[in-house]
mmCIF file of C-alpha atoms and ligand atoms in Angstrom:
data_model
loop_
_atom_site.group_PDB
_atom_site.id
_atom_site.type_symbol
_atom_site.label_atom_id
_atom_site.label_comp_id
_atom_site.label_asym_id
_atom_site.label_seq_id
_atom_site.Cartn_x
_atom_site.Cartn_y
_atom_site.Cartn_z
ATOM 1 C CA UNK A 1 0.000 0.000 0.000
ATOM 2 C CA UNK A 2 1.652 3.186 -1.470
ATOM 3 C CA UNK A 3 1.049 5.618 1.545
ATOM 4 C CA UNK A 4 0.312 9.352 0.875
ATOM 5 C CA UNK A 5 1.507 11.889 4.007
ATOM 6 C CA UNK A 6 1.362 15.143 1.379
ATOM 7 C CA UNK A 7 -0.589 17.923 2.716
ATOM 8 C CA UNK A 8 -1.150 21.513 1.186
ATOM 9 C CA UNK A 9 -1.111 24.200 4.070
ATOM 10 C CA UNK A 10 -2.621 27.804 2.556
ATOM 11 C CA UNK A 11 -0.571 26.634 -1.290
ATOM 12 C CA UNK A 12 2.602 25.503 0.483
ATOM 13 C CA UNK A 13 3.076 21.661 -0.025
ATOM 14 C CA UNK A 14 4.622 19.959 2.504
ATOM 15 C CA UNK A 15 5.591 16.468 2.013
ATOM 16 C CA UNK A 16 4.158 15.434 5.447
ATOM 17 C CA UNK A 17 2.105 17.132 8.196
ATOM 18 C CA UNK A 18 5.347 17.263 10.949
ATOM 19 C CA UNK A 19 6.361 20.379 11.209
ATOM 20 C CA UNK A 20 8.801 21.414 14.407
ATOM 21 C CA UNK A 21 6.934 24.318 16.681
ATOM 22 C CA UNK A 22 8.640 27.648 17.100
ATOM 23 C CA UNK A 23 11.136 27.909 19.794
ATOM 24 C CA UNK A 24 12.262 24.379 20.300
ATOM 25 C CA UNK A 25 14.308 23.612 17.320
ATOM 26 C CA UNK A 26 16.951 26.783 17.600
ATOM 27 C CA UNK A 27 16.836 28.450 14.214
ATOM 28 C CA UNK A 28 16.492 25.193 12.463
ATOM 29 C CA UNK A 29 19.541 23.904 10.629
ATOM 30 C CA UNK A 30 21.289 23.271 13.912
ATOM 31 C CA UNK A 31 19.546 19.708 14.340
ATOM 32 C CA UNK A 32 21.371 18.892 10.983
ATOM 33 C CA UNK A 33 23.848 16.203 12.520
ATOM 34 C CA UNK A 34 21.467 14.626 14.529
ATOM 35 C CA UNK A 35 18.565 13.765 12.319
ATOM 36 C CA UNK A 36 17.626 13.962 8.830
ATOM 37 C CA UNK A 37 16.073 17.310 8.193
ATOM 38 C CA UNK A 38 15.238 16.395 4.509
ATOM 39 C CA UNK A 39 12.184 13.732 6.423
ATOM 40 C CA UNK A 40 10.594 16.789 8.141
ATOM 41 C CA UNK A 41 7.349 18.648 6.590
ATOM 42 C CA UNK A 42 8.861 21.989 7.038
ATOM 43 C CA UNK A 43 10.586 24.207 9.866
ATOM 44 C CA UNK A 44 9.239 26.858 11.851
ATOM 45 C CA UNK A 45 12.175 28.863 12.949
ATOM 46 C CA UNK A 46 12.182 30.200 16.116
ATOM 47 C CA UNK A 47 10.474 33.341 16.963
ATOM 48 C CA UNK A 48 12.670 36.448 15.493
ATOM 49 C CA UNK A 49 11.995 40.344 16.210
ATOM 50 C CA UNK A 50 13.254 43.201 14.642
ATOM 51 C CA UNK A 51 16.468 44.175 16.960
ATOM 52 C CA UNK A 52 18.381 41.175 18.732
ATOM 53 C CA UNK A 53 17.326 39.979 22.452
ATOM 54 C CA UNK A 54 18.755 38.434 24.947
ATOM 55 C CA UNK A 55 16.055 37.135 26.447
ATOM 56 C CA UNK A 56 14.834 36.800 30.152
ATOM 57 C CA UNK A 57 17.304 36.000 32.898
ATOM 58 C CA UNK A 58 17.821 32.266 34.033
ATOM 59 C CA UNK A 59 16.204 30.292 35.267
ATOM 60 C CA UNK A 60 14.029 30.264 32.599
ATOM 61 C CA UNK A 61 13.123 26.925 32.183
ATOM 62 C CA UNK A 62 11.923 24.497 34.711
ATOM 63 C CA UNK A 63 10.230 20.644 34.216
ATOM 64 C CA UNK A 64 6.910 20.254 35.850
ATOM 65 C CA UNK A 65 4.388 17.188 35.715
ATOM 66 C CA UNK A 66 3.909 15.690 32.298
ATOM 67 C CA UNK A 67 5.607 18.977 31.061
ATOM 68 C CA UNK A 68 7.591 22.105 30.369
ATOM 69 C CA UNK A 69 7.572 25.655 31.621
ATOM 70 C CA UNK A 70 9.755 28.189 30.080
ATOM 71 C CA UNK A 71 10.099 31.739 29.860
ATOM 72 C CA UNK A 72 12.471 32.444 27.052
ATOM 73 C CA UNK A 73 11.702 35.666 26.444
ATOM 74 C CA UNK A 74 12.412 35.212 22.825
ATOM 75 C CA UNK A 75 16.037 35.141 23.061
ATOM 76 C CA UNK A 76 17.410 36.099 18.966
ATOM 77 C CA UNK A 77 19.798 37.679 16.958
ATOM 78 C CA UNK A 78 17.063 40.006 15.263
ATOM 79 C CA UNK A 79 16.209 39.652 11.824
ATOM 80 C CA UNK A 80 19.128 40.936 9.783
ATOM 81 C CA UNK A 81 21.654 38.784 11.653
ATOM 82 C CA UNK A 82 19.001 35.937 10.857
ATOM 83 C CA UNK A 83 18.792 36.823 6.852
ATOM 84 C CA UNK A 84 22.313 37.287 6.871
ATOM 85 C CA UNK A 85 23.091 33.804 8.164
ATOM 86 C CA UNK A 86 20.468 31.078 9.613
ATOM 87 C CA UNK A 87 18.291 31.467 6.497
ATOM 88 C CA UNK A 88 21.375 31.190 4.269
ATOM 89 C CA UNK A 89 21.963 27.515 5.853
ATOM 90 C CA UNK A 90 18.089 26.704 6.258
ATOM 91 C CA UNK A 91 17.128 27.111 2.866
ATOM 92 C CA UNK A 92 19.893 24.319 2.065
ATOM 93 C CA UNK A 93 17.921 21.893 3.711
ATOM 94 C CA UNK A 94 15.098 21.423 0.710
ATOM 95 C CA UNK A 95 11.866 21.599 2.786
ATOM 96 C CA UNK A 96 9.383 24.685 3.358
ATOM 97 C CA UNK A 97 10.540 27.352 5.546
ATOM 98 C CA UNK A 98 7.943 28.970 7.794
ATOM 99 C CA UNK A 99 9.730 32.251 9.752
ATOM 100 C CA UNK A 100 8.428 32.560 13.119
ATOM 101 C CA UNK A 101 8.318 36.639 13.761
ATOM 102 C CA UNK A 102 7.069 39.154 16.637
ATOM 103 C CA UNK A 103 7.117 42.839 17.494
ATOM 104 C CA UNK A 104 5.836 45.408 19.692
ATOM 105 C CA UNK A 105 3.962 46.866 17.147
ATOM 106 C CA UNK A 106 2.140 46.493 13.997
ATOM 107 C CA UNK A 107 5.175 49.068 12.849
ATOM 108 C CA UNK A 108 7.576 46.639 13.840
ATOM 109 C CA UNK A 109 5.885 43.461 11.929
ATOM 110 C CA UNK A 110 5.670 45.174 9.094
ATOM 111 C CA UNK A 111 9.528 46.349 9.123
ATOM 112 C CA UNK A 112 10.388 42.650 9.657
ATOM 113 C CA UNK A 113 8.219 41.763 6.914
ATOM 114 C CA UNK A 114 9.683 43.833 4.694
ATOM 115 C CA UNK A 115 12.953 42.308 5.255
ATOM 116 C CA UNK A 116 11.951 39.474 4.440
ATOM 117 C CA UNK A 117 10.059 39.913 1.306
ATOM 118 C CA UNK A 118 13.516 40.744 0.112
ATOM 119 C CA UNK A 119 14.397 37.075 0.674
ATOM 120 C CA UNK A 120 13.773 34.058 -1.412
ATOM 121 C CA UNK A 121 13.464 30.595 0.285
ATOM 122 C CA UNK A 122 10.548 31.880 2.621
ATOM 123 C CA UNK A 123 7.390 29.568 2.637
ATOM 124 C CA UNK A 124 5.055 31.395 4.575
ATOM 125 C CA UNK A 125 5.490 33.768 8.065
ATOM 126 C CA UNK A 126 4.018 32.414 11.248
ATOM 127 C CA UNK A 127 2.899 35.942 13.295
ATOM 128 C CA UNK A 128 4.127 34.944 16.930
ATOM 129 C CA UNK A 129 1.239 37.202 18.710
ATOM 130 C CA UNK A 130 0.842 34.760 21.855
ATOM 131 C CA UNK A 131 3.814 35.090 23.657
ATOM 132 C CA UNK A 132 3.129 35.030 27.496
ATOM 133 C CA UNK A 133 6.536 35.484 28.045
ATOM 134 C CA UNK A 134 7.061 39.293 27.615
ATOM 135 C CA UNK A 135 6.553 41.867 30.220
ATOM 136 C CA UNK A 136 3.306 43.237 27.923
ATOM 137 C CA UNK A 137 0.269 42.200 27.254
ATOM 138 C CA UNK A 138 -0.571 38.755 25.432
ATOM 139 C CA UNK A 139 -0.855 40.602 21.409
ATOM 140 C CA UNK A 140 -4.030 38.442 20.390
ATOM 141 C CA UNK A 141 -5.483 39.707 23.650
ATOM 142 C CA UNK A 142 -6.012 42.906 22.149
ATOM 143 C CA UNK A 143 -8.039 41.763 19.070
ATOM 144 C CA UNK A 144 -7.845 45.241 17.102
ATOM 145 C CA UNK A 145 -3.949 45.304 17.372
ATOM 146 C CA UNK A 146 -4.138 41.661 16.398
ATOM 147 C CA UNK A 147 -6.689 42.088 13.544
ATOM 148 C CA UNK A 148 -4.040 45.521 12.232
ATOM 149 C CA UNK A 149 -0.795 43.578 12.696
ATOM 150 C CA UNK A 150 -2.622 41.059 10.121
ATOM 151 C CA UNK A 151 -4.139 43.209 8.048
ATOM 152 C CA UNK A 152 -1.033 45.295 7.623
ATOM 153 C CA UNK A 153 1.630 42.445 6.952
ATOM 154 C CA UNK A 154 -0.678 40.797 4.579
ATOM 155 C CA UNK A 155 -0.402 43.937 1.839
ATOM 156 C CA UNK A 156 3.095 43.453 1.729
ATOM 157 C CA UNK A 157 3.435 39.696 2.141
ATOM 158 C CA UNK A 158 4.547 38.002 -0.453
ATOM 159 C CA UNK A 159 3.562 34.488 1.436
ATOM 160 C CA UNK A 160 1.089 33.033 3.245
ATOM 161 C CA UNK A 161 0.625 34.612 6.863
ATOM 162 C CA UNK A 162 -0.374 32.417 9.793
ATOM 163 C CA UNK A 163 -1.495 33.733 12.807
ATOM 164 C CA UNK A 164 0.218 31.458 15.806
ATOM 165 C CA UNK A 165 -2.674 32.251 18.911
ATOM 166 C CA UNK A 166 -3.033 32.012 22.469
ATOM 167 C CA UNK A 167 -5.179 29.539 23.983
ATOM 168 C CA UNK A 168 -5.708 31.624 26.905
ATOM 169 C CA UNK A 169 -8.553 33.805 25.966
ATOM 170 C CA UNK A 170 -12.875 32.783 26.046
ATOM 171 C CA UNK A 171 -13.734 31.867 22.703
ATOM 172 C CA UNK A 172 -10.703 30.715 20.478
ATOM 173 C CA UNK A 173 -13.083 30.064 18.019
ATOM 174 C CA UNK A 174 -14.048 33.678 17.881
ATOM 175 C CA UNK A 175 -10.460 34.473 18.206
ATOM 176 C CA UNK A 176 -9.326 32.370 15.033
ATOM 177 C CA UNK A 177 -12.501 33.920 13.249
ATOM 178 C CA UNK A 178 -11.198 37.319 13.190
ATOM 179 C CA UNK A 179 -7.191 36.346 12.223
ATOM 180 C CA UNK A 180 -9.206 34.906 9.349
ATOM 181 C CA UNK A 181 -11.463 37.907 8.741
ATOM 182 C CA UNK A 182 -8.113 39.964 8.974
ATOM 183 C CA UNK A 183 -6.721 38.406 6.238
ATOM 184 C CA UNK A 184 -4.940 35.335 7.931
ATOM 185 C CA UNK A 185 -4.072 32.091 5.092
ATOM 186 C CA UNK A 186 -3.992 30.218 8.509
ATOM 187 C CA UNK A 187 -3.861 29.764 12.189
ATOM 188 C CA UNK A 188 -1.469 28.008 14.587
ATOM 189 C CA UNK A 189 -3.337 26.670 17.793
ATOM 190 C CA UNK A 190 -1.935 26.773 19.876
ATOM 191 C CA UNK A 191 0.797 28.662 22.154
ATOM 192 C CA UNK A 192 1.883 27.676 25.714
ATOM 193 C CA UNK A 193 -0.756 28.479 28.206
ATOM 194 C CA UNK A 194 0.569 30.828 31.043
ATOM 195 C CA UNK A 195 1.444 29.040 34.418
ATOM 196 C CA UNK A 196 4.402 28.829 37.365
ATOM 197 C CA UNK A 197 5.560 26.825 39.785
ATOM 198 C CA UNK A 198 7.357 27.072 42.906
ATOM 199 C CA UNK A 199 10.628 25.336 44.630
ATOM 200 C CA UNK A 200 9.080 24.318 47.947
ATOM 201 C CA UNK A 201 12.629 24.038 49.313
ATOM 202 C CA UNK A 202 13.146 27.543 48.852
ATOM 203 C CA UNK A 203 9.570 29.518 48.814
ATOM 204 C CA UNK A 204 10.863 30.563 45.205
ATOM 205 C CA UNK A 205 9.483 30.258 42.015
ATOM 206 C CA UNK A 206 10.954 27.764 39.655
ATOM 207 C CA UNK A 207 11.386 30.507 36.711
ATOM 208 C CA UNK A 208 12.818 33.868 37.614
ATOM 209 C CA UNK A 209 9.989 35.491 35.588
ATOM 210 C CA UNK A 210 7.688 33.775 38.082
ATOM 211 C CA UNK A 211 5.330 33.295 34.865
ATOM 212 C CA UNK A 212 5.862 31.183 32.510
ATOM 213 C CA UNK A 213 4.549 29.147 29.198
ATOM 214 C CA UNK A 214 3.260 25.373 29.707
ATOM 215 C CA UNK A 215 3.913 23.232 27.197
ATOM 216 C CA UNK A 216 4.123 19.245 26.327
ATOM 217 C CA UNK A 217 2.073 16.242 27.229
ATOM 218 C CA UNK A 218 -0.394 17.901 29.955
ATOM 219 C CA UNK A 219 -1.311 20.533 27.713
ATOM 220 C CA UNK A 220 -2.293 18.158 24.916
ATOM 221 C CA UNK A 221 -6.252 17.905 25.439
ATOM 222 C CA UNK A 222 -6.767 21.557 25.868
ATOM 223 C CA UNK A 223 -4.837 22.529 22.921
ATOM 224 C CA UNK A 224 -6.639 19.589 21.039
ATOM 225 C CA UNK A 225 -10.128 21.293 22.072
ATOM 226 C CA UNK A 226 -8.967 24.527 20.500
ATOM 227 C CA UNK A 227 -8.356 23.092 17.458
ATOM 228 C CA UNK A 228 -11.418 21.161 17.215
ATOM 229 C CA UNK A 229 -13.705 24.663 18.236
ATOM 230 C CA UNK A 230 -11.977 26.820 15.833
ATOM 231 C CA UNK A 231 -11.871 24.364 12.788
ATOM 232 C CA UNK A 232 -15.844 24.211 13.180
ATOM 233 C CA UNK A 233 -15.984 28.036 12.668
ATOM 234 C CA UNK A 234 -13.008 28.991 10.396
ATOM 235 C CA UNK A 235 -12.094 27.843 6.826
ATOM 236 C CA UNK A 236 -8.666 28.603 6.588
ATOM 237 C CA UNK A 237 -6.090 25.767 7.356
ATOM 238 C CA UNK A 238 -5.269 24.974 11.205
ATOM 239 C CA UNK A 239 -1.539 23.782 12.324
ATOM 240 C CA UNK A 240 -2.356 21.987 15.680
ATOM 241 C CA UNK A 241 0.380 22.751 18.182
ATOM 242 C CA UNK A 242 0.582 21.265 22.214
ATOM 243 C CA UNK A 243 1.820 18.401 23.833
ATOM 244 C CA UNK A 244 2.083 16.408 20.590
ATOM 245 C CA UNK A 245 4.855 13.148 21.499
ATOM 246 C CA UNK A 246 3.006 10.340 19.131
ATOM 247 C CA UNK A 247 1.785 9.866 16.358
ATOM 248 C CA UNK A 248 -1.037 9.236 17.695
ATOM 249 C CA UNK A 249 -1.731 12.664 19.122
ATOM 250 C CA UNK A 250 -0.763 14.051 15.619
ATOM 251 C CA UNK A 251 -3.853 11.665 14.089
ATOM 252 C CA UNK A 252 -5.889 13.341 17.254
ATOM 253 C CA UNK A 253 -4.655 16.670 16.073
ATOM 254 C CA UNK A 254 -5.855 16.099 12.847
ATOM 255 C CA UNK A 255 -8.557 14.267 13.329
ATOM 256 C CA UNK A 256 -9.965 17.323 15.380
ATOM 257 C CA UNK A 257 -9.422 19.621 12.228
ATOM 258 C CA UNK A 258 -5.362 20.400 11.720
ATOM 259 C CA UNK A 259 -3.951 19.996 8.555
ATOM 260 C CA UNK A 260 -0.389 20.345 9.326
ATOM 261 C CA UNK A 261 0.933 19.653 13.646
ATOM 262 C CA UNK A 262 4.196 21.208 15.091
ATOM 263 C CA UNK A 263 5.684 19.495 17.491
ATOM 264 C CA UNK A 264 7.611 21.717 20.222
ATOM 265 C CA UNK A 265 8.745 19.712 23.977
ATOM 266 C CA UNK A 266 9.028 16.493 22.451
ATOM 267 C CA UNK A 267 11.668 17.715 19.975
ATOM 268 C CA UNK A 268 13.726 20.174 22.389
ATOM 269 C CA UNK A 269 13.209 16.228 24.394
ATOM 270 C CA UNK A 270 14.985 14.190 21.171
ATOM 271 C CA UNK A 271 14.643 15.910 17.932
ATOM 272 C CA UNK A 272 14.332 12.116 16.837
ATOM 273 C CA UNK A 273 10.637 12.321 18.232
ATOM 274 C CA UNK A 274 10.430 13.680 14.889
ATOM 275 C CA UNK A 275 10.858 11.010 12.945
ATOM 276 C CA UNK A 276 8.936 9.000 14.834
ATOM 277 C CA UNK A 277 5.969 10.869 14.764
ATOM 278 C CA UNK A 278 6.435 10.542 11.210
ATOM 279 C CA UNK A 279 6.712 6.953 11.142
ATOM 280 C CA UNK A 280 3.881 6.155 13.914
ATOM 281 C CA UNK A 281 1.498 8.119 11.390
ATOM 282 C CA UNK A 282 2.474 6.001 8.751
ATOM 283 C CA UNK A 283 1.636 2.843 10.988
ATOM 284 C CA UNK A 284 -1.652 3.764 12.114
ATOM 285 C CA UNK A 285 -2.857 4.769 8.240
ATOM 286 C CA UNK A 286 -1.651 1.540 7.055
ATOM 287 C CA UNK A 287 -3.252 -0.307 10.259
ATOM 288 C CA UNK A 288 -6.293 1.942 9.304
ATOM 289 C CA UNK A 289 -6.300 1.624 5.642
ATOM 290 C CA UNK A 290 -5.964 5.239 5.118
ATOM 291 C CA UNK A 291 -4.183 6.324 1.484
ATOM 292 C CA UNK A 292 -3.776 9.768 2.115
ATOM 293 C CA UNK A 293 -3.589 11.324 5.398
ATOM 294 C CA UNK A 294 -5.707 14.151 3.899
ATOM 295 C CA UNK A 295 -8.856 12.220 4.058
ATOM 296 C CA UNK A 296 -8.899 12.224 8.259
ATOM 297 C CA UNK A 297 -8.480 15.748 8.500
ATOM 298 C CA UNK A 298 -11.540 16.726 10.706
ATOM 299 C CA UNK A 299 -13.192 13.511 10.186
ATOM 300 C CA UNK A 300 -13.525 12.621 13.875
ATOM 301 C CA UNK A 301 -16.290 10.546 14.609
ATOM 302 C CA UNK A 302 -18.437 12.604 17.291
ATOM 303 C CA UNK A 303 -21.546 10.253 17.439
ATOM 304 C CA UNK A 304 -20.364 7.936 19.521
ATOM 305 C CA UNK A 305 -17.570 8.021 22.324
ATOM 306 C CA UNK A 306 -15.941 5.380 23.493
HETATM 307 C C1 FMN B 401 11.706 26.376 25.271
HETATM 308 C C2 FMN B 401 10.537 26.858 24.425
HETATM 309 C C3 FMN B 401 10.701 27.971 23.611
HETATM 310 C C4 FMN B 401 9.644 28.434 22.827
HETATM 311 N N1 FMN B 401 9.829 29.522 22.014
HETATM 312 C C5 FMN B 401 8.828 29.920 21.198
HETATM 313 C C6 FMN B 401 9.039 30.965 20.268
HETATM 314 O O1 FMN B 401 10.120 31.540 20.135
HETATM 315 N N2 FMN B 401 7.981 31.334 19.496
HETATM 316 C C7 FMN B 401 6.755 30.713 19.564
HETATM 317 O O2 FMN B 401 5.837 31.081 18.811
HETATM 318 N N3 FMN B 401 6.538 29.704 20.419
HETATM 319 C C8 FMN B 401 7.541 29.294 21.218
HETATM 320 N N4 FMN B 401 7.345 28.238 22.066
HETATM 321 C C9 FMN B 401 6.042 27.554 22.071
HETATM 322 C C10 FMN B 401 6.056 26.327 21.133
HETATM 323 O O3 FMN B 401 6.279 26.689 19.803
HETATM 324 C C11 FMN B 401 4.709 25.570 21.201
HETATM 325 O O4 FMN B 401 3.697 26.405 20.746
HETATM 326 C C12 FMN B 401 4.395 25.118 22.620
HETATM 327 O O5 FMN B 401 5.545 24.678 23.290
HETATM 328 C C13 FMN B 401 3.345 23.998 22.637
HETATM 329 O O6 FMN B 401 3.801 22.872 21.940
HETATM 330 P P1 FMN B 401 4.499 21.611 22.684
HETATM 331 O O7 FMN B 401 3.580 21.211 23.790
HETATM 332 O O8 FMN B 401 4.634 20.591 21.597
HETATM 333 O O9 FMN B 401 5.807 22.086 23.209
HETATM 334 C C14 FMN B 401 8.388 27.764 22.865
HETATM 335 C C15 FMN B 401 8.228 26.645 23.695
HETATM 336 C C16 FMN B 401 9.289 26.183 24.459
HETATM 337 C C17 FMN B 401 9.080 24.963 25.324
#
């Protein structure tokens, strides 16, 4: 049985839904001697802003049950440093190439984006506006910044914008609804969900932000409901993002309603999760007798749980 994992996300084909998340695969190319980066769907670099940052102050990562909590702080070289070098080594790979970006404003997206416009090797740009990790406000929280950064980036675009959300907020149904209205060829759903911890040794908190993002395993059933709430009210593409180890939670991803998944903790883990994830899909179409792995996307069964 000839097995088909090819997916089209927004016009971008990807040879197979696995793409790695933002944030937990460095810029990309780095991974090179450890696994085959020519088997992935695509990369999502990590998140990259207009000046260099340094990000917050350690510790900003701590292990909590069943997952992850970081506060980065979207630690990069800034986007000329980025074009000038990472991008250069990424686009030898041979598989789409989806820049992660974020800003303060909808000035500063659209100076980023015009950088890279000038680029070639670009698939699409995933709009980071769901970073809990910054001292302001949550971007897609404000829904008329969100709906201007989108707006504004997609006149000058040259490639499909996806809007990467937060799944902190009521209705992220409503929420992927107006990305889409704003011009959005797709959402990403979702980012970490804001959380701490503390060190009961010392009274302190695990991160020195005190806040941070939780990702991996535990998160996987909320972020799973997101997907499955927004895909009912949007018709632009969905990459499902959180907690994804398996390929089976990738078939639950899509299943639910993604057409592409991004797989974040279980890759900073073993980038090899990657490739196994790939793999494990395979298994359960052929077990399933599925051809091509388009035909399950949002074709779970809701009439009967078991
Ligand atoms: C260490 C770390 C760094 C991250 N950095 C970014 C980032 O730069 N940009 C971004 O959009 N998301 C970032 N994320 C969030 C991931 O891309 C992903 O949305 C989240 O971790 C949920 O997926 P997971 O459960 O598979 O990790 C980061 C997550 C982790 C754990």
């Amino acid at each position: 049985m000839i097995l088909d994992l090819g997916i089209n996300f927004a016009g971008i084909k990807l040879k197979n839904p696995v793409l790695t998340a933002s944030g937990t695969f460095g810029y990309g190319y780095e991974v090179g001697d450890l696994i085959s980066l020519k088997k992935l769907g695509g990369i999502i670099t990590k998140t990259i802003t207009l000046e260099n940052r340094l990000g917050n102050v350690q510790p900003r990562i701590a292990e909590v049950s069943s997952g992850l909590l970081n506060s980065i702080g979207l630690q990069n070289i800034g986007i000329k440093a980025f074009v000038e070098g990472p991008l250069f080594k990424l686009n030898k790979i041979g598989v789409p190439i989806i820049v992660s970006i974020a800003g303060n404003t909808t000035e500063e997206y659209i100076k980023i984006v015009k950088i890279l416009t000038m680029q070639i090797g670009i698939s699409a740009i995933e709009l980071n506006l769901s970073c809990p990790n910054l001292k302001k406000k949550i971007i897609c929280h404000d829904v008329f910044l969100m709906q201007d950064i989108i707006r504004n980036v997609k006149k000058i675009s040259k490639v499909p914008i996806i809007a990467k959300l937060s799944p902190l907020v009521t209705d992220i149904a409503e929420l992927a609804l107006f990305a889409q209205e704003a011009g959005s060829d797709g959402v990403t759903l979702a980012n970490t969900y804001p959380a701490m911890a503390i060190n009961v040794k010392t009274f302190k908190p695990k991160l020195s932000s005190v806040r941070g993002g939780l990702s991996g395993a535990c998160i996987k059933p909320m972020s799973l409901r997101c997907v499955y709430d927004a895909y009912q009210n949007i018709n632009i593409p969905i990459i499902g993002c959180g907690g994804i180890t398996n390929g089976g939670d990738a078939v639950e991803f899509m299943l639910s309603g993604a057409t592409a998944i991004s797989v974040g903790s279980a890759s900073l883990i073993s980038p090899k999760n990657l490739i196994k994830i790939i793999d494990e899909i395979k298994d359960i179409m052929y077990r399933k007798n599925i051809v091509s792995i388009k035909e399950i996307i949002g074709f779970v069964n809701t009439k009967n749980a078991c």
